[in-house]
Short mmCIF file of C-alpha atoms and ligand atoms in Angstrom, two decimals:
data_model
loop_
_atom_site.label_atom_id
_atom_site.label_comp_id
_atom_site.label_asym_id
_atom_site.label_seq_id
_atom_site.Cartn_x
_atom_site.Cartn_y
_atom_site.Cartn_z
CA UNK X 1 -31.18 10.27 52.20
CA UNK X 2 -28.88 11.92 49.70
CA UNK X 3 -25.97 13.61 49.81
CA UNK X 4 -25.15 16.38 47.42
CA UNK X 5 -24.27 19.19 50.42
CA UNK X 6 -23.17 17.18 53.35
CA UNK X 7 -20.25 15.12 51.15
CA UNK X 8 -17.35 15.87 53.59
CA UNK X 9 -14.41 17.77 52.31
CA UNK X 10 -13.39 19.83 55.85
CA UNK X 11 -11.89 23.14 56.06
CA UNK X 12 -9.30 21.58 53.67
CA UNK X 13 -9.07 23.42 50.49
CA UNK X 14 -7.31 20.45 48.20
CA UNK X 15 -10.32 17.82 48.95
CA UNK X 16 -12.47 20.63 48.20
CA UNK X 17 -11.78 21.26 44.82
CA UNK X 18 -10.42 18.00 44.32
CA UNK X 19 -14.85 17.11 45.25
CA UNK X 20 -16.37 19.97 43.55
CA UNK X 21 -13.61 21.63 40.84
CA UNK X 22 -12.69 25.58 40.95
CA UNK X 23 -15.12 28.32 41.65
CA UNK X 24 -16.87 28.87 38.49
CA UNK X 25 -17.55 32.49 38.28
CA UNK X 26 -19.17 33.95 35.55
CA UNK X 27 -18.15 37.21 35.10
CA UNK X 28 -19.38 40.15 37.17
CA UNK X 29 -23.05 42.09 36.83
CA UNK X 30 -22.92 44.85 34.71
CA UNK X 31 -24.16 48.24 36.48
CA UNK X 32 -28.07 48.37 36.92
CA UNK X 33 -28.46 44.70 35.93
CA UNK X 34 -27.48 40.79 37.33
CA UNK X 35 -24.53 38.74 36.39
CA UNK X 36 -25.10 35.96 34.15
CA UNK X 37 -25.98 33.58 36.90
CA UNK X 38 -29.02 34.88 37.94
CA UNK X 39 -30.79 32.86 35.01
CA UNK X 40 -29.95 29.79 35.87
CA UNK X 41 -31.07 30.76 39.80
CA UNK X 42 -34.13 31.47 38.65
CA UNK X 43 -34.58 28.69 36.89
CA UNK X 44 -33.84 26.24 39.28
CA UNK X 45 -36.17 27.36 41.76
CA UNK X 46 -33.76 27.28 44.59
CA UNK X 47 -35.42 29.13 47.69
CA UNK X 48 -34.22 30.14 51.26
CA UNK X 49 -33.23 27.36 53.79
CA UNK X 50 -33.32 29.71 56.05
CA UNK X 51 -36.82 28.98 57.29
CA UNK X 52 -38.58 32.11 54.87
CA UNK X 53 -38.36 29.63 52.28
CA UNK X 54 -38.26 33.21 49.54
CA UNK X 55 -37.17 32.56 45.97
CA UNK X 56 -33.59 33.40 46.35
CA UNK X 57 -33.81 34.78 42.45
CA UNK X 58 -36.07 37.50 43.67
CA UNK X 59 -34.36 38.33 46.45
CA UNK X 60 -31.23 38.84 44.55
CA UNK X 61 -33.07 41.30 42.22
CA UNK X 62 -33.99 43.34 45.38
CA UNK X 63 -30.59 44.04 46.29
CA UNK X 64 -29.52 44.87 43.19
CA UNK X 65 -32.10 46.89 42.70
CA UNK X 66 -32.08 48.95 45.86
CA UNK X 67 -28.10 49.28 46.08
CA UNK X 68 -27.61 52.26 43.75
CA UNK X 69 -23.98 53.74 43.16
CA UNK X 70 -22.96 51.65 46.38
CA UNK X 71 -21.93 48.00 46.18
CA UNK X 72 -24.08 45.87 48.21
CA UNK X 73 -22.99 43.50 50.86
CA UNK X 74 -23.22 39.76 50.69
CA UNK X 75 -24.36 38.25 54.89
CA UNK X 76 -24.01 34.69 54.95
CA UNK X 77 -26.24 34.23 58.18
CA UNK X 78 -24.80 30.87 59.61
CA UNK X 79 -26.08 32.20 63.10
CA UNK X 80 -28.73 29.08 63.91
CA UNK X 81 -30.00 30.48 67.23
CA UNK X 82 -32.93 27.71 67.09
CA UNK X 83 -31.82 25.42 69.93
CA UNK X 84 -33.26 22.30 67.69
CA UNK X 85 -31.61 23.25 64.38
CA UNK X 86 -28.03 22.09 63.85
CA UNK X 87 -27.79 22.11 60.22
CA UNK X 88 -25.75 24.90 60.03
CA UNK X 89 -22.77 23.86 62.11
CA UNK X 90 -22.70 20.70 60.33
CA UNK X 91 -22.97 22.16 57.27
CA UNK X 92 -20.07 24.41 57.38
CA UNK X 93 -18.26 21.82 59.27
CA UNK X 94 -18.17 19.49 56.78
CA UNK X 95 -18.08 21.73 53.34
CA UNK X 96 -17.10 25.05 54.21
CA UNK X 97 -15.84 26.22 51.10
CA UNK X 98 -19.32 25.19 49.24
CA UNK X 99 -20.83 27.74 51.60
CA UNK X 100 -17.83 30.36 50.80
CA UNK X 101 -18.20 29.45 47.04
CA UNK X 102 -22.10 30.20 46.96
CA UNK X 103 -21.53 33.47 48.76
CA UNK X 104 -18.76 34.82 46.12
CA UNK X 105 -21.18 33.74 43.38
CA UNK X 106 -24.13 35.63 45.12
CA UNK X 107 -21.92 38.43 45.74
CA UNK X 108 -20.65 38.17 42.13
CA UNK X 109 -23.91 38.29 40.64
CA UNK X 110 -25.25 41.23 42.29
CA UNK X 111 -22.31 43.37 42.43
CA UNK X 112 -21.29 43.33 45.90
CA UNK X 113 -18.03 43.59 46.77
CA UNK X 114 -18.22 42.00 50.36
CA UNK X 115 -19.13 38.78 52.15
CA UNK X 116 -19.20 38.26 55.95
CA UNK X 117 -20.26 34.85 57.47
CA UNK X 118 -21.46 35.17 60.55
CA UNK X 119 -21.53 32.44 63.38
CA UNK X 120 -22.48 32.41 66.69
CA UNK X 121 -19.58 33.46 69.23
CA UNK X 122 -17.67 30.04 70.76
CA UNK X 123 -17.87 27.89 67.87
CA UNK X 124 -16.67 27.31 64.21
CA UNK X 125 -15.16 31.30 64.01
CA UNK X 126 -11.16 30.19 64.33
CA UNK X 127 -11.65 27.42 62.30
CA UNK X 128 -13.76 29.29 59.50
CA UNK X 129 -11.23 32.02 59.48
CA UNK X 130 -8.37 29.87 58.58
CA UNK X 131 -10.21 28.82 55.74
CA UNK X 132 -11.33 32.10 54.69
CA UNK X 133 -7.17 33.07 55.15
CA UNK X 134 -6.27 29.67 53.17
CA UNK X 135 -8.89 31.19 50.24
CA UNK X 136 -7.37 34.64 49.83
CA UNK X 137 -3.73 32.88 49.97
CA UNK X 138 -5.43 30.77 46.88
CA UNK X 139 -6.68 33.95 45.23
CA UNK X 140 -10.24 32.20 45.08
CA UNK X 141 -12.78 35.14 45.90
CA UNK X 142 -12.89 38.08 43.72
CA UNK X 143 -14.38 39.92 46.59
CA UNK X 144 -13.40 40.75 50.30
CA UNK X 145 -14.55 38.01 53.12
CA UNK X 146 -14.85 38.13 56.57
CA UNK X 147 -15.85 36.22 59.74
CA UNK X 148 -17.85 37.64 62.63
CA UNK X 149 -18.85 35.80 65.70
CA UNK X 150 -22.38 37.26 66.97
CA UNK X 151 -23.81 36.51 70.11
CA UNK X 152 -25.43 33.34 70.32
CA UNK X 153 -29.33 34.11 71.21
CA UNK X 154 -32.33 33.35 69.46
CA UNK X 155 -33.06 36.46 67.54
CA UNK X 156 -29.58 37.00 66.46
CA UNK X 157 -30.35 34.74 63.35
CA UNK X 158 -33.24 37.53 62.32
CA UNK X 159 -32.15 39.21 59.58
CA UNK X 160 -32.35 42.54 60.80
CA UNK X 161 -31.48 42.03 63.77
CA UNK X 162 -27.70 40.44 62.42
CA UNK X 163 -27.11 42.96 59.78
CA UNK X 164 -27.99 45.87 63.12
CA UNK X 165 -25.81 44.08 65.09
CA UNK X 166 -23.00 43.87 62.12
CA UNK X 167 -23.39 47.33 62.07
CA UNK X 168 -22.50 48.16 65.38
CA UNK X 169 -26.01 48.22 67.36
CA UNK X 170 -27.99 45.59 69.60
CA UNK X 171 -28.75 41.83 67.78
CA UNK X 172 -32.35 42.46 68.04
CA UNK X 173 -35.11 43.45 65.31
CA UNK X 174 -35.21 47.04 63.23
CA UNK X 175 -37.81 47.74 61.03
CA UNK X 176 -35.28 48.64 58.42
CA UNK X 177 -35.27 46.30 55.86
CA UNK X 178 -31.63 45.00 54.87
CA UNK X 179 -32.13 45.06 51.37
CA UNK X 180 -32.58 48.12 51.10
CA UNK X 181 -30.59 49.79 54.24
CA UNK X 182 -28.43 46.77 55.77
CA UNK X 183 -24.18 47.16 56.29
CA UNK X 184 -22.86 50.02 56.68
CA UNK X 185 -26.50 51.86 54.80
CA UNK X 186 -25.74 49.44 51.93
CA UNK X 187 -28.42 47.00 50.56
CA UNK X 188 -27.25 43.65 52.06
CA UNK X 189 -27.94 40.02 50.88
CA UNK X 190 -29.22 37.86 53.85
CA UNK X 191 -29.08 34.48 53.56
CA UNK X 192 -28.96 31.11 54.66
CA UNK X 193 -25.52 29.51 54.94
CA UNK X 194 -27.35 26.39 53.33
CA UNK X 195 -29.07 28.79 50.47
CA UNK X 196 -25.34 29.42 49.63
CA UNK X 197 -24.34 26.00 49.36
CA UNK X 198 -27.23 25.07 46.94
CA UNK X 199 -26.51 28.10 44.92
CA UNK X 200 -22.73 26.79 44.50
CA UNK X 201 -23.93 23.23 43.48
CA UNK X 202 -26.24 24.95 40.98
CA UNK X 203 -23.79 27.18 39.64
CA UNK X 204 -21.92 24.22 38.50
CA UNK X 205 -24.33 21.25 37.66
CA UNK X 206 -27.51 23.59 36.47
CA UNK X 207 -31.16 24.53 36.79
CA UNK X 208 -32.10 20.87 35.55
CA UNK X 209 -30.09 18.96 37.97
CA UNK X 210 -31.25 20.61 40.93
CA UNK X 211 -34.93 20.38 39.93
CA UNK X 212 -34.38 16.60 39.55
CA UNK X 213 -35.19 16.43 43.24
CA UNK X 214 -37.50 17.94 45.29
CA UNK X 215 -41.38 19.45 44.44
CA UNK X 216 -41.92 21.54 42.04
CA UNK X 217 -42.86 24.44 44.01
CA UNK X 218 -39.49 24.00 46.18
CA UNK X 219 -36.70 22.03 44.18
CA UNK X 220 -33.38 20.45 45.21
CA UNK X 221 -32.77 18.88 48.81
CA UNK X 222 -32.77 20.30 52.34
CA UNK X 223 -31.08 19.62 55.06
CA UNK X 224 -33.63 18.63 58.69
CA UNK X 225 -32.13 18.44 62.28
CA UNK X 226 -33.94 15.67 63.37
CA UNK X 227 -34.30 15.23 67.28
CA UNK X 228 -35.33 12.27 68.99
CA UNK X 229 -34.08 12.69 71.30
CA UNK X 230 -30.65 13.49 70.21
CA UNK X 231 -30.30 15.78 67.42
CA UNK X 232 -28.75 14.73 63.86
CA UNK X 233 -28.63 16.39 60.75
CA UNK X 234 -29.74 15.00 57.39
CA UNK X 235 -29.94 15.88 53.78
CA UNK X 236 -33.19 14.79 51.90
CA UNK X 237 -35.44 15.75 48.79
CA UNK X 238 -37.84 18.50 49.75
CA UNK X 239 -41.08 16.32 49.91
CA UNK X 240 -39.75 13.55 52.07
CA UNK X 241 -42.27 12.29 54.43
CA UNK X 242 -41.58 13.39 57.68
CA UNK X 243 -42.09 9.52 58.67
CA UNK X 244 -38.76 9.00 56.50
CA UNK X 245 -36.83 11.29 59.05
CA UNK X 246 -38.14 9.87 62.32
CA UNK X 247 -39.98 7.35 63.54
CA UNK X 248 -43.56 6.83 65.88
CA UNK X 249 -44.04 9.14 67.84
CA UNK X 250 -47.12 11.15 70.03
CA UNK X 251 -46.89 13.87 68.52
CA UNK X 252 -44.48 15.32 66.52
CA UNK X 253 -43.09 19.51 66.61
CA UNK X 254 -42.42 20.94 63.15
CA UNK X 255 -40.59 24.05 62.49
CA UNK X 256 -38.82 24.68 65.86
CA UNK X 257 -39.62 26.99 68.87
CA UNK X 258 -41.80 28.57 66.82
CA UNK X 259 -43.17 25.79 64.73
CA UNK X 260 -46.25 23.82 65.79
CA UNK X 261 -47.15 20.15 67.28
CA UNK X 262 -48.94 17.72 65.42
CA UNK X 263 -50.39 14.41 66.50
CA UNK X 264 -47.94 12.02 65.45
CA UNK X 265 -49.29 9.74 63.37
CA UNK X 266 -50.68 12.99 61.03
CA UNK X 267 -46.88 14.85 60.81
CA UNK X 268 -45.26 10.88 59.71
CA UNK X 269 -47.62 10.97 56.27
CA UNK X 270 -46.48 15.28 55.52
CA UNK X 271 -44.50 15.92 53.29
CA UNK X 272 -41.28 18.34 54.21
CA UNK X 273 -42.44 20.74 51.98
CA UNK X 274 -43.36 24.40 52.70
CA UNK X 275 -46.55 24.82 51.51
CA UNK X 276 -47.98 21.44 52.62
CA UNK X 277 -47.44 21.87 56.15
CA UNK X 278 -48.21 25.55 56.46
CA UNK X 279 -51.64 24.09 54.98
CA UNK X 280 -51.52 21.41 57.77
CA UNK X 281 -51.39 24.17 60.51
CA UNK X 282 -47.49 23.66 61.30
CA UNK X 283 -44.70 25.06 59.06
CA UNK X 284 -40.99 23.90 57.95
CA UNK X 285 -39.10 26.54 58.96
CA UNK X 286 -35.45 25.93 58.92
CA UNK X 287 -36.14 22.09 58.74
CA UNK X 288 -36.75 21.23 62.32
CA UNK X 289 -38.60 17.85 62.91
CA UNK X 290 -38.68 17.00 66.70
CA UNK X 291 -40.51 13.95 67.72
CA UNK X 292 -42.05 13.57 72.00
CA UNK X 293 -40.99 10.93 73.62
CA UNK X 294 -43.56 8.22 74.78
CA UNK X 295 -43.87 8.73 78.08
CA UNK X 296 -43.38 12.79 78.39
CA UNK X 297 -45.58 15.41 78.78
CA UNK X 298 -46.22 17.68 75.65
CA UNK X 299 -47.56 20.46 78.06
CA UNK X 300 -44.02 20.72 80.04
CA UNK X 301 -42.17 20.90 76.74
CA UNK X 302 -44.08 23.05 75.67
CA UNK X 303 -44.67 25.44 78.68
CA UNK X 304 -40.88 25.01 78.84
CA UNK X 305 -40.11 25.87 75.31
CA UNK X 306 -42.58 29.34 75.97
CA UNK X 307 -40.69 30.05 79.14
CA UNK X 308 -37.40 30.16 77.13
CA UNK X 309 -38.77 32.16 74.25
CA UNK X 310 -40.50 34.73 76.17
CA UNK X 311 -36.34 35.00 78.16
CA UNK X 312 -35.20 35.50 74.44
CA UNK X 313 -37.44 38.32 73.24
CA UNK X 314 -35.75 41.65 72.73
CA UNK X 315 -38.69 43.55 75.11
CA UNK X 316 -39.07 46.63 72.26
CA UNK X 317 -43.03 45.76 71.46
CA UNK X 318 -46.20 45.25 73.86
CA UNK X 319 -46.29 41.74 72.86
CA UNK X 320 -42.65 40.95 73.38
CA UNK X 321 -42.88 42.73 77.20
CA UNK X 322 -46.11 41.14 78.81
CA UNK X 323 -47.57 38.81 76.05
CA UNK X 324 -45.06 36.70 75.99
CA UNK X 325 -44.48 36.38 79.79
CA UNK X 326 -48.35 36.18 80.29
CA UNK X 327 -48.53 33.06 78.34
CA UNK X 328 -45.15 31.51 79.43
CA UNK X 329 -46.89 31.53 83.05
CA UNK X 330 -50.29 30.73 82.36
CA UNK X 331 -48.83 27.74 80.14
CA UNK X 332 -46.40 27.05 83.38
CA UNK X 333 -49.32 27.02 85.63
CA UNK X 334 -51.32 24.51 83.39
CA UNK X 335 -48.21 22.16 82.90
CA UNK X 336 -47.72 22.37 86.85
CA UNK X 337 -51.00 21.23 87.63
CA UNK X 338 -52.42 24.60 89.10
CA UNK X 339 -54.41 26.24 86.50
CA UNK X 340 -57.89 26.39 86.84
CA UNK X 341 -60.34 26.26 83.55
CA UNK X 342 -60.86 29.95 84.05
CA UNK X 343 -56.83 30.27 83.34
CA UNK X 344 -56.86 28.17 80.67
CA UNK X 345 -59.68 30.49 78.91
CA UNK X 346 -57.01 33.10 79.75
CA UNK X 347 -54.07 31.92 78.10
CA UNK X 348 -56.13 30.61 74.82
CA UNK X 349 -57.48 34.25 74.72
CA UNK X 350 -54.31 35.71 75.47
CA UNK X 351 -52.45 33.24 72.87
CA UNK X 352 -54.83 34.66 70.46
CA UNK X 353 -54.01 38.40 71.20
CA UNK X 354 -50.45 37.47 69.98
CA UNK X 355 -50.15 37.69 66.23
CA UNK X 356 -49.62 40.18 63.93
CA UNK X 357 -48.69 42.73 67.10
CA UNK X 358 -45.20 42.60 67.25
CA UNK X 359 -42.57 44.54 65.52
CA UNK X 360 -41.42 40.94 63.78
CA UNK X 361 -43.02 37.29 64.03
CA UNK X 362 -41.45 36.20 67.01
CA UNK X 363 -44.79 36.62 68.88
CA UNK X 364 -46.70 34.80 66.33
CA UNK X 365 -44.10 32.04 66.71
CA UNK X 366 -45.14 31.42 70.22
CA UNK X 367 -48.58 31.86 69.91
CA UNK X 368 -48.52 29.03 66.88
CA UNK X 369 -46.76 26.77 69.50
CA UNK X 370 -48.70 26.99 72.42
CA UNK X 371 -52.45 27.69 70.62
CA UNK X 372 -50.95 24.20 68.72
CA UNK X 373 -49.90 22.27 72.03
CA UNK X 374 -53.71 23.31 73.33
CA UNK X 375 -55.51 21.66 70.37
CA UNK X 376 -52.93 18.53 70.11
CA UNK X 377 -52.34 17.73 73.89
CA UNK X 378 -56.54 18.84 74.30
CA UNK X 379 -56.64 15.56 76.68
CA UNK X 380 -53.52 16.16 78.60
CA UNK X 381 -55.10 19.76 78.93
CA UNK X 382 -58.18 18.03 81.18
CA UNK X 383 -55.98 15.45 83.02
CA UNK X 384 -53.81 18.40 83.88
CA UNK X 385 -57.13 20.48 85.20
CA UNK X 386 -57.98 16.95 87.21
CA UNK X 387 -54.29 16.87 88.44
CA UNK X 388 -53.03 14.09 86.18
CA UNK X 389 -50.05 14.46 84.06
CA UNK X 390 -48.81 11.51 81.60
CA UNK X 391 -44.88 12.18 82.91
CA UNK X 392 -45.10 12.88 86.42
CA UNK X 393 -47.64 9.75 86.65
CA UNK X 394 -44.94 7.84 85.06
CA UNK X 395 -42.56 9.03 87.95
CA UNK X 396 -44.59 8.21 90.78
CA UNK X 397 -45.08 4.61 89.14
CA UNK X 398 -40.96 3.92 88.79
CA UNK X 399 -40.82 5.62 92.79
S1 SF4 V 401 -41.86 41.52 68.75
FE1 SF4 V 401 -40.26 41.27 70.28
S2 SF4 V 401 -38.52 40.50 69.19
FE2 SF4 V 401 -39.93 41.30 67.65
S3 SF4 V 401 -39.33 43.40 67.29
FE3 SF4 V 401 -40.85 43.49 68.94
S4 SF4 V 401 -39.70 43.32 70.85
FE4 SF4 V 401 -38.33 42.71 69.17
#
């Protein structure tokens, strides 16, 4: 484990800079070009934690490039509507003004002359605003910074779907792409609250000493909520083994909700890397590593996990109003014990009718976690068509 984000300095401004020294701006970006920061992003690789996993160096370039005579706008998208992930919270729990530090930089080095952190309603929004009100007492952010509290659902961490609701509308998808139309019609920077952090550490220690971890294709450390059962948050290299993180297990889910199971003993030797386990059939996401108990029933988890993510869909696309429910209840039949092999046909071909259909990847999320669970829980498939399941056999033993 290591521990170059999660050091904890609290909303308290003193220990802050006491930790990491004053905000070392650069200078601003000249019209029609970057500030003098940019470089050194670039060179250090860093790339979204925000589950994309985009080189943040290119995504900076967008904005600038699309924003025109307007200043863009600077989102620091904290919103973590993934019921496994808690890295955000803890993140901006612990070093808040390494998040707020990362975002004036970003916002520095593309122009924009507005930040707004957004967290999900009922949580860290009182506390984050005193901090933001202790900074502009300080004089710290050349720029304007704000916190909004959005509501806290699944898709309100989509990109889009924050910047439409910033802007007034519904927290679900648009096909407009914020960095081009986001805020207010301004080109917005979207970002990871962790991205931020990693861009503040950067701007102060360099390109070299954030490569000095990590792979080469994805530098620096990441932070994984780990659940098993109970969820903690750590900070390793990108390339730890997921065996480092958690220990045996049946079978093992990787990237959240919309991540993918993998037999256990296969996910312990990955490597938390993007690229590696998209090649493995699962994906990192936003660092989510969620190990099954012995004992349970990957079926039920997973026909419960599909239930909930069909509830969270925003019903504008075909697959989003009766894909999603379709394979919620076929999955619910199987896991109950009542599906027949002629159903199970039906939700593998359904499953595969997902992808690629919807207006964003939320569909194809599912349909990676359930076409998953049907290849890694293949045996609990047939004891559930014979009317055996591994938990509720476990039940009727302790009875
Ligand atoms: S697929 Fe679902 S969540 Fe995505 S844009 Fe369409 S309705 Fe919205």
């Amino acid at each position: 484990m290591m521990e170059r984000l999660l050091t904890v300095t609290g909303p308290d401004l003193g220990r802050h800079l006491t930790r990491h020294g004053e905000l070392p701006l650069r200078g601003p970006a000249r019209p029609g070009s970057l500030g003098p920061l940019a470089d050194e992003i670039a060179a250090a690789g860093l790339r979204g934690r925000g589950g994309g996993w985009f080189p943040t160096a290119r995504k900076l370039a967008a904005v600038a490039a699309a924003a025109g005579s307007r200043p863009p706008v600077v989102v620091v998208n904290a919103m973590e509507g993934e019921p496994l992930s808690a890295k955000d919270a803890r993140l901006l729990t612990v070093a808040p003004h390494l998040v707020l530090d990362g975002a004036a930089l970003a916002a520095e080095t593309i122009g924009a002359d507005r930040v707004i952190l957004a967290v999900p309603v009922g949580g860290l929004g009182p506390m984050l605003r005193g901090v933001v009100t202790e900074r502009a007492r300080r004089g710290i952010d050349p720029v304007s910074v704000e916190v909004v509290e959005g509501p806290d659902r699944f898709l309100s961490g989509q990109e889009s779907a924050l910047v439409r609701w910033i802007g007034g509308g519904p927290a679900i998808p648009t096909a407009k792409r914020p960095f081009e139309q986001g805020v207010g019609g301004r080109a917005t920077l979207g970002s990871n609250a962790e991205t931020f952090a990693h861009l503040a550490l950067i701007a102060r220690h360099g390109a070299s000493w954030f490569r000095s971890v990590g792979t080469a294709e994805a530098p620096g450390t990441m932070l994984v909520s780990v659940s098993d059962p109970d969820i903690r948050v750590l900070e390793v290299p990108v390339g730890t083994p997921v065996g480092a993180v958690t220990g045996p297990a049946p079978a093992i889910l990787l990237g959240g909700y919309g991540g993918a199971w993998l037999p256990g003993d296969q996910a312990r030797e990955l490597p938390l890397a993007p690229e590696p386990l998209q090649a493995a059939g699962a994906t990192l996401g936003a660092g989510i590593v969620s190990a099954l108990p012995y004992g349970a029933c990957g079926l039920r988890r997973t026909a419960a996990i599909a239930g909930w993510m069909a509830g969270q869909g925003a019903r504008q696309c075909g697959p989003c109003l009766f894909g999603l429910p379709a394979v919620a209840g076929d999955l619910a039949l199987l896991a109950d014990g009542r599906a027949t092999r002629t159903d199970v046909d039906r939700l593998c071909a359904r499953t595969g009718l997902l992808p690629g259909r919807g207006g964003c990847a939320h569909p194809d999320g599912v349909a990676r976690l359930v076409g998953g669970a049907l290849r890694v829980f293949g045996d609990e498939v047939e004891a559930h068509l014979h009317g055996h399941c591994v938990e509720t056999l476990t039940y009727r033993r302790a009875s």
